[in-house]
Amino acid sequence: MLRRIAPILLTLVVVALGVTVLAARPESPPPPQSADYVVLVGVAGLRWEDVDAQRTPTLWRMAQDGSIGSLSVRSVYRPTCPVDGWLTLGAGGFAAWGGGPTDGLCPPVDVTVDQPDGIGANLPQQESVVLRNQERLPWGTVPGALSESVRCSVAVGPGAAVAAARPFGRVDRYAPTLPEDPAELLGSCVLSIVDLGTVEGEDEASRSAAARAADAQLARVLAGRPPRSLVIVAGVSDTERPSRLHVAVADGPGWEEGWLTSPSTGRQGYLQLIDLAPTALAALGRPMPDRPFLGRPAESVGGRPADLAAAIAEPSDADREAAAQRQVAGGFFTVLAAVQVALALAVLPLLRRARRHAGPYGPKPVSRRVVAVVELLLVAAALAIPAALLAEAVPWWRNVYPAASFAGLTVVLLAAATLLVRLTPGYGTTLGPLGAVAGLTTLAVGLDVVTGARLQLNGVIGYSALEGGRYAGLGTVGLGVFVAGALLTGGWLAQQVRRAWRPMVMVVVGGAAVVVVGSAYLGADSIGAIALTAGVSVAAAISAGGWLTLTRLAWATMAGLAVMVGFAVVDLGRPPADRGSLGRFLAALGDGTGGLTVQRSSASNIDTLLNSPLTVLALAGALLVWFALLQPWGGLMRLFGIYPAIRAAMAGTGVAVGIGGVLSAAALDVAGAAAAVVVPMAALSALRVLDHAADRTRPATDRPSDVIRSDDRVGDAGTAGDAVTPGDAAASGDAGATRAPDEDTAGAGTEGERGRGRAVRSSTEVATG
């Protein structure tokens, strides 16, 4: 009875653990009012490399006294052009004025601003812009939401007019240029938005001249700022392709000498353009609009170096790293996909000739040396992504040739990791390489996540702050690799214990992985945790034997849904600003805007599916498994029959990455990352199983301890320790599987006697190939 309900009880444990982990997240108390006035100063294109004590002395002093950060200016289009950046600033969400850049270049800010009364202004195009953002773009942003949340606002310059215009096009107070003494103008409303021009191009002289001009105007703004005011200077947009990280400086009461950080990024020293609107309202103590901003109020946190030059070097270096990541990432995954496809093609003839024949006739076996080399290449292919992750610990992006530097460093680390696996004591066993690779992969990604995911931010296999999708925790590629590594590690460990204990081992290892993935303090990926819960439930259910039936798949799906529902209930109970992605989506369904989220997710899935090299990895892996490894000559069915815990781990991985990819709008990226680890190891293990398919097991005596395992008699392959329980062999349905009793038969009474009987029969019934 206990054996039948054990999978149910273990699944309930995983569900409870998943809900608890996802529910435990820091609550953000509403920031107190810190200013009577807010002045938002924008300089399109301003980057940290433009700031120094000689060229921009005013901004340098402001940064010395205030808080600084790296600003991601992501909006609807990439790059974010100045007019779109200004519109996004005033909307607090991703917005677009026109159709985006042309040939990677941004048009000038060409906005019609009418001044019928000499006090305020009107933007004739505003109503059509609002309609377009509301009905045609997937974000449902409301341009002018910031100005609508205050009684009165001031705009200086055309870009500021775009940000300050109310949804019907009215700017309360407007000046086309900054007055010599702006004190009266800036003090007339609680919110002022100032456009200080654009810093553009790559020519150092022209950028320096534009930065000096903006800095001179900033000096007038600071001289005329109202008392108890918060001044925020931001590089509100890009000016050309590619996108970059930009300047963000806040100076005012409570913003002294810190890092600007937003809950929307969860990363110290990073904030988004969409965070500026809620930051202004929070500083003024004003309530947020009825339709919440996409951004969150930024805050100042400690830990900044006392030396301003050293502090500014950090965001400047982050911008350089993010730019280099964009250049290298596509090439890395393209090369990885090509190498893995080539290896898949190379493995096919080896699989055909791997099974040794007992008789005098049969194909000549492939040279042991060739097989050994291919096995090492498979190990290296599986370790490529973890090696690329570890390469981020060295600042390769500072090199004159960053791509070459990254490639050389990754190759060195990959060679070292492959050698480490080769020297592992159990490398000669069938599952030795799989266990070592899975353990190293889990350790590399897990340690990075536990220590703050520093290697993933702006990393080649991580996520870029320029893209604006994620700034902390576990990325898409990291999720796929970690899920595969953790479940394979659990399967390898489960295979080392008695069959009755295997579901427990899978739950312990899988549950720990759910904590790492889903905790807001670690992986911060609620969708990934939900998907992994379903995968762990599948793996636990079939780790002791049996196949993935519809009933078990349905049970695992219900487990994932249970975690999702439990987390949704907790998430919806939080204030709107503190909800996660799931809570915001359900709230959007409630107010009728959920269709926009579905549309955005679908578009992202399609775009990723068509343009990502990981799609090739996922499809190539699926083709190799289906048309080769799962065929009678492919060896994977034999592997699954002899080692049911490995079959369970791979089935759970497939379920987890499939659900995770679809729900996170990553298409096949998660599956492709997982396939990069799982498929090479499945091919290597299948080769070794086929190599010993004709081995014999001596008839058993009265004592199980007298049975001599066939694996102990294998020559240079050395598969000692790969013996399998009778129940495992019977579950395979493969008469040619190597069978030998293990500790499961000892003391098992009648069941043990039946197992020993099957072991005796196997010596005469084994297929000869």
XYZ file of N, CA and C in Angstrom, residues 18 21-22 25 470 474-476 479-480 483 513-514 517-520 523-535 559-561 563-565 567-568 571 580-586 597 601 605 655-667 670:
189
model
N 7.371 23.749 -3.783
C 7.349 24.744 -4.846
C 6.545 25.974 -4.479
N 8.444 28.030 -1.797
C 9.590 28.764 -2.333
C 9.138 29.977 -3.135
N 8.134 29.803 -3.969
C 7.678 30.911 -4.797
C 7.005 31.996 -3.965
N 9.190 35.803 -0.851
C 9.887 36.835 -1.594
C 9.834 38.121 -0.795
N 15.611 40.573 -18.447
C 15.996 40.052 -17.129
C 17.317 40.671 -16.731
N 18.179 33.466 -12.870
C 18.509 32.431 -13.842
C 17.940 32.801 -15.202
N 18.784 32.828 -16.227
C 18.346 33.149 -17.575
C 17.785 31.944 -18.302
N 17.364 32.167 -19.539
C 16.737 31.108 -20.333
C 17.691 29.945 -20.578
N 18.530 28.206 -17.342
C 17.446 27.345 -16.873
C 17.492 25.989 -17.550
N 17.622 25.966 -18.876
C 17.662 24.695 -19.577
C 18.824 23.829 -19.148
N 18.283 22.660 -15.371
C 17.250 21.624 -15.261
C 17.801 20.288 -15.729
N 16.624 21.680 -6.576
C 16.686 22.450 -7.816
C 15.512 23.412 -7.937
N 14.334 22.995 -7.504
C 13.168 23.883 -7.520
C 13.417 25.104 -6.634
N 15.839 27.443 -8.496
C 15.223 28.091 -9.650
C 14.168 29.102 -9.218
N 13.322 28.749 -8.265
C 12.152 29.566 -7.976
C 12.309 30.608 -6.905
N 13.283 30.477 -6.024
C 13.414 31.436 -4.935
C 13.682 32.834 -5.471
N 12.954 33.813 -4.945
C 13.165 35.202 -5.358
C 14.550 35.689 -4.984
N 17.259 32.055 -8.116
C 16.978 32.042 -9.548
C 15.888 32.995 -9.978
N 14.945 33.273 -9.101
C 13.864 34.244 -9.354
C 13.118 33.937 -10.651
N 12.867 32.669 -10.915
C 12.162 32.276 -12.137
C 10.953 31.435 -11.741
N 9.820 32.086 -11.549
C 8.630 31.374 -11.098
C 8.134 30.396 -12.158
N 8.182 30.790 -13.429
C 7.746 29.886 -14.495
C 8.656 28.660 -14.551
N 9.959 28.880 -14.422
C 10.891 27.763 -14.417
C 10.644 26.813 -13.259
N 10.305 27.355 -12.086
C 10.036 26.495 -10.930
C 8.774 25.668 -11.140
N 7.760 26.267 -11.738
C 6.527 25.529 -12.020
C 6.810 24.396 -13.007
N 7.559 24.701 -14.073
C 7.889 23.672 -15.058
C 8.752 22.577 -14.449
N 9.714 22.952 -13.620
C 10.592 21.957 -13.007
C 9.825 21.078 -12.036
N 8.834 21.624 -11.365
C 8.006 20.805 -10.477
C 7.342 19.673 -11.248
N 6.787 19.993 -12.412
C 6.178 18.948 -13.238
C 7.224 17.924 -13.669
N 8.420 18.388 -14.046
C 9.470 17.460 -14.454
C 9.918 16.548 -13.326
N 0.470 18.426 -10.873
C 1.400 18.950 -9.869
C 1.876 20.344 -10.263
N 2.246 20.498 -11.542
C 2.651 21.823 -11.998
C 1.536 22.833 -11.871
N 0.308 22.424 -12.220
C -0.834 23.332 -12.100
C -1.106 23.676 -10.643
N 1.108 23.928 -8.233
C 2.079 24.952 -7.844
C 1.693 26.304 -8.433
N 1.267 26.289 -9.689
C 0.892 27.542 -10.340
C -0.296 28.194 -9.641
N -1.304 27.405 -9.340
C -2.492 27.950 -8.684
C -2.150 28.446 -7.285
N 0.744 29.461 -6.110
C 1.528 30.685 -6.192
C 0.674 31.860 -6.658
N -0.249 31.595 -7.597
C -1.114 32.667 -8.097
C -1.974 33.240 -6.983
N 0.292 35.350 -4.913
C 0.761 36.529 -5.657
C -0.346 37.568 -5.810
N 4.385 39.283 -9.010
C 5.258 38.730 -10.022
C 4.566 38.693 -11.364
N 5.231 38.065 -12.351
C 4.681 38.034 -13.702
C 3.351 37.286 -13.757
N 3.227 36.197 -12.979
C 1.988 35.429 -12.990
C 0.846 36.240 -12.397
N 1.099 36.908 -11.278
C 0.060 37.717 -10.662
C -0.369 38.868 -11.551
N 0.605 39.510 -12.224
C 0.253 40.615 -13.120
C -0.569 40.118 -14.304
N -0.242 38.927 -14.806
C -0.998 38.391 -15.927
C -2.438 38.085 -15.530
N -2.623 37.465 -14.371
C -3.981 37.156 -13.926
C -4.778 38.427 -13.647
N -0.989 40.570 -23.198
C 0.099 39.736 -22.696
C 0.231 38.464 -23.523
N 3.429 37.428 -25.720
C 4.106 36.153 -25.489
C 4.160 35.327 -26.766
N 7.498 34.084 -28.735
C 7.756 32.679 -29.027
C 8.088 32.467 -30.507
N 9.806 17.098 -20.094
C 8.574 17.741 -19.632
C 8.869 19.141 -19.115
N 9.908 19.284 -18.312
C 10.218 20.578 -17.692
C 10.596 21.632 -18.720
N 11.484 21.285 -19.654
C 11.938 22.294 -20.612
C 10.849 22.625 -21.625
N 9.981 21.664 -21.922
C 8.878 21.958 -22.831
C 7.909 22.960 -22.227
N 7.515 22.721 -20.982
C 6.600 23.647 -20.305
C 7.267 24.995 -20.077
N 8.510 24.965 -19.620
C 9.216 26.211 -19.329
C 9.408 27.075 -20.551
N 9.720 26.472 -21.698
C 9.931 27.253 -22.906
C 8.682 27.947 -23.382
N 7.558 27.242 -23.366
C 6.306 27.822 -23.853
C 5.808 28.913 -22.916
N 5.781 28.636 -21.614
C 5.228 29.610 -20.668
C 6.101 30.841 -20.512
N 7.400 30.717 -20.717
C 8.293 31.866 -20.573
C 8.546 32.588 -21.888
N 7.785 32.242 -22.931
C 7.907 32.878 -24.247
C 9.313 32.716 -24.822
N 9.956 31.587 -24.529
C 11.304 31.333 -25.021
C 11.330 30.266 -26.099
N 10.147 29.807 -26.551
C 10.056 28.806 -27.612
C 10.927 27.593 -27.276
N 14.922 26.993 -24.193
C 15.173 26.205 -22.987
C 15.459 24.754 -23.366
